[in-house]
GROMACS .gro file of C-alpha atoms in nm:
model
  158
    1UNK     CA    1   1.127  -1.129  -0.043
    2UNK     CA    2   0.796  -0.946  -0.047
    3UNK     CA    3   0.477  -1.131  -0.137
    4UNK     CA    4   0.200  -0.898  -0.250
    5UNK     CA    5  -0.162  -1.008  -0.284
    6UNK     CA    6  -0.453  -0.796  -0.396
    7UNK     CA    7  -0.693  -0.969  -0.160
    8UNK     CA    8  -0.685  -0.969   0.218
    9UNK     CA    9  -0.705  -1.345   0.277
   10UNK     CA   10  -0.401  -1.541   0.162
   11UNK     CA   11  -0.575  -1.868   0.255
   12UNK     CA   12  -0.882  -1.806   0.038
   13UNK     CA   13  -0.740  -1.983  -0.268
   14UNK     CA   14  -0.434  -2.155  -0.119
   15UNK     CA   15  -0.380  -2.468   0.086
   16UNK     CA   16  -0.346  -2.401   0.460
   17UNK     CA   17  -0.005  -2.571   0.483
   18UNK     CA   18   0.132  -2.327   0.222
   19UNK     CA   19  -0.016  -2.027   0.402
   20UNK     CA   20   0.140  -2.147   0.729
   21UNK     CA   21   0.482  -2.185   0.564
   22UNK     CA   22   0.465  -1.837   0.409
   23UNK     CA   23   0.355  -1.673   0.734
   24UNK     CA   24   0.625  -1.855   0.932
   25UNK     CA   25   0.912  -1.771   0.697
   26UNK     CA   26   1.114  -1.478   0.839
   27UNK     CA   27   1.247  -1.396   0.491
   28UNK     CA   28   0.900  -1.327   0.347
   29UNK     CA   29   0.720  -0.998   0.402
   30UNK     CA   30   0.350  -1.043   0.329
   31UNK     CA   31   0.151  -0.741   0.210
   32UNK     CA   32  -0.220  -0.807   0.171
   33UNK     CA   33  -0.472  -0.573   0.011
   34UNK     CA   34  -0.188  -0.430  -0.193
   35UNK     CA   35  -0.126  -0.373  -0.563
   36UNK     CA   36   0.179  -0.289  -0.772
   37UNK     CA   37   0.109   0.047  -0.933
   38UNK     CA   38   0.444   0.117  -1.101
   39UNK     CA   39   0.793  -0.017  -1.151
   40UNK     CA   40   1.104   0.201  -1.130
   41UNK     CA   41   1.444   0.167  -1.291
   42UNK     CA   42   1.657   0.271  -1.581
   43UNK     CA   43   1.831  -0.019  -1.756
   44UNK     CA   44   1.741  -0.254  -1.471
   45UNK     CA   45   1.451  -0.282  -1.231
   46UNK     CA   46   1.523  -0.102  -0.903
   47UNK     CA   47   1.195  -0.068  -0.713
   48UNK     CA   48   0.821  -0.125  -0.714
   49UNK     CA   49   0.561   0.130  -0.610
   50UNK     CA   50   0.288  -0.030  -0.400
   51UNK     CA   51  -0.055   0.091  -0.296
   52UNK     CA   52  -0.189  -0.078   0.015
   53UNK     CA   53  -0.361  -0.029   0.348
   54UNK     CA   54  -0.072   0.186   0.472
   55UNK     CA   55  -0.083   0.406   0.161
   56UNK     CA   56   0.172   0.437  -0.116
   57UNK     CA   57   0.521   0.301  -0.064
   58UNK     CA   58   0.829   0.217  -0.268
   59UNK     CA   59   1.013  -0.110  -0.204
   60UNK     CA   60   1.345  -0.204  -0.361
   61UNK     CA   61   1.330  -0.501  -0.598
   62UNK     CA   62   1.526  -0.657  -0.880
   63UNK     CA   63   1.253  -0.881  -1.022
   64UNK     CA   64   0.878  -0.932  -1.031
   65UNK     CA   65   0.686  -1.256  -1.062
   66UNK     CA   66   0.323  -1.182  -1.133
   67UNK     CA   67   0.065  -1.452  -1.062
   68UNK     CA   68  -0.256  -1.301  -1.184
   69UNK     CA   69  -0.508  -1.583  -1.174
   70UNK     CA   70  -0.785  -1.608  -1.432
   71UNK     CA   71  -0.833  -1.233  -1.471
   72UNK     CA   72  -0.521  -1.042  -1.574
   73UNK     CA   73  -0.407  -0.751  -1.367
   74UNK     CA   74  -0.192  -0.584  -1.630
   75UNK     CA   75  -0.289  -0.221  -1.568
   76UNK     CA   76   0.034  -0.160  -1.378
   77UNK     CA   77   0.217  -0.184  -1.711
   78UNK     CA   78   0.071   0.162  -1.785
   79UNK     CA   79   0.047   0.100  -2.158
   80UNK     CA   80   0.413   0.011  -2.209
   81UNK     CA   81   0.323  -0.331  -2.358
   82UNK     CA   82   0.055  -0.428  -2.610
   83UNK     CA   83  -0.233  -0.630  -2.465
   84UNK     CA   84  -0.490  -0.858  -2.626
   85UNK     CA   85  -0.865  -0.796  -2.590
   86UNK     CA   86  -0.866  -0.985  -2.259
   87UNK     CA   87  -0.587  -0.776  -2.105
   88UNK     CA   88  -0.313  -1.039  -2.145
   89UNK     CA   89   0.034  -0.930  -2.266
   90UNK     CA   90   0.115  -0.999  -2.631
   91UNK     CA   91   0.461  -1.134  -2.708
   92UNK     CA   92   0.687  -1.216  -3.004
   93UNK     CA   93   0.494  -1.367  -3.299
   94UNK     CA   94   0.157  -1.253  -3.158
   95UNK     CA   95   0.254  -0.889  -3.213
   96UNK     CA   96   0.149  -0.710  -3.531
   97UNK     CA   97   0.365  -0.449  -3.705
   98UNK     CA   98   0.131  -0.178  -3.575
   99UNK     CA   99   0.177  -0.297  -3.217
  100UNK     CA  100   0.556  -0.286  -3.245
  101UNK     CA  101   0.554   0.087  -3.313
  102UNK     CA  102   0.839   0.338  -3.295
  103UNK     CA  103   1.036   0.157  -3.025
  104UNK     CA  104   1.117  -0.115  -3.276
  105UNK     CA  105   1.224   0.100  -3.571
  106UNK     CA  106   1.582   0.126  -3.444
  107UNK     CA  107   1.606  -0.235  -3.326
  108UNK     CA  108   1.687  -0.394  -3.663
  109UNK     CA  109   1.536  -0.723  -3.545
  110UNK     CA  110   1.206  -0.888  -3.461
  111UNK     CA  111   1.097  -0.954  -3.100
  112UNK     CA  112   1.273  -1.241  -2.929
  113UNK     CA  113   1.069  -1.527  -2.779
  114UNK     CA  114   0.863  -1.388  -2.488
  115UNK     CA  115   0.956  -1.026  -2.570
  116UNK     CA  116   0.672  -0.775  -2.561
  117UNK     CA  117   0.601  -0.470  -2.777
  118UNK     CA  118   0.852  -0.286  -2.556
  119UNK     CA  119   1.208  -0.393  -2.643
  120UNK     CA  120   1.373  -0.564  -2.346
  121UNK     CA  121   1.047  -0.628  -2.159
  122UNK     CA  122   0.961  -0.997  -2.145
  123UNK     CA  123   0.641  -1.168  -2.032
  124UNK     CA  124   0.597  -1.532  -1.936
  125UNK     CA  125   0.337  -1.744  -1.763
  126UNK     CA  126  -0.025  -1.658  -1.696
  127UNK     CA  127   0.008  -1.289  -1.783
  128UNK     CA  128   0.118  -1.377  -2.139
  129UNK     CA  129  -0.148  -1.400  -2.407
  130UNK     CA  130  -0.182  -1.757  -2.532
  131UNK     CA  131  -0.011  -1.919  -2.234
  132UNK     CA  132  -0.124  -2.256  -2.104
  133UNK     CA  133  -0.215  -2.112  -1.759
  134UNK     CA  134  -0.041  -2.392  -1.568
  135UNK     CA  135   0.240  -2.364  -1.313
  136UNK     CA  136   0.468  -2.607  -1.497
  137UNK     CA  137   0.423  -2.415  -1.822
  138UNK     CA  138   0.495  -2.083  -1.649
  139UNK     CA  139   0.813  -2.222  -1.495
  140UNK     CA  140   0.919  -2.360  -1.833
  141UNK     CA  141   0.850  -2.028  -2.004
  142UNK     CA  142   1.049  -1.847  -1.735
  143UNK     CA  143   1.343  -2.081  -1.787
  144UNK     CA  144   1.322  -2.055  -2.166
  145UNK     CA  145   1.304  -1.676  -2.153
  146UNK     CA  146   1.652  -1.659  -1.999
  147UNK     CA  147   1.800  -1.731  -2.342
  148UNK     CA  148   1.602  -1.440  -2.490
  149UNK     CA  149   1.720  -1.209  -2.212
  150UNK     CA  150   2.082  -1.305  -2.285
  151UNK     CA  151   2.026  -1.242  -2.656
  152UNK     CA  152   1.870  -0.903  -2.581
  153UNK     CA  153   2.166  -0.806  -2.364
  154UNK     CA  154   2.405  -0.911  -2.641
  155UNK     CA  155   2.217  -0.680  -2.885
  156UNK     CA  156   2.221  -0.387  -2.645
  157UNK     CA  157   2.498  -0.130  -2.675
  158UNK     CA  158   2.725  -0.071  -2.385
   0.00000   0.00000   0.00000
């Protein structure tokens, strides 16, 4: 697993015992001063492009959990999902007809719970507009979104 933080000091906003556990875990690669600039894949996520102290790099990945804090860092979505005025990702009932756009014309359905303006792209937790901004809520949303992902896959041809 790769843990990416924008800042350079993991311990700035985290308890020391957690920092020690992360740094000691041989299965965690820590990349500080790094940002996700793009995601790669076709029907599934394959890799993330990172920009950090060592320059640009691509790392394989099959999932992304984004903890953004109080200020959203949603620029890496590169406009593929509608955002609210604060930069948080709009989902399901928060999306207007105008925000759904051409991608939805062929869908013959409305967005599933936690689905964004891009069909098949889901947002949960702190990055989602209107979320509670609490860990327990984010975990619950992540668990609840699994049903929507299964429904999306059932709709998808192939």
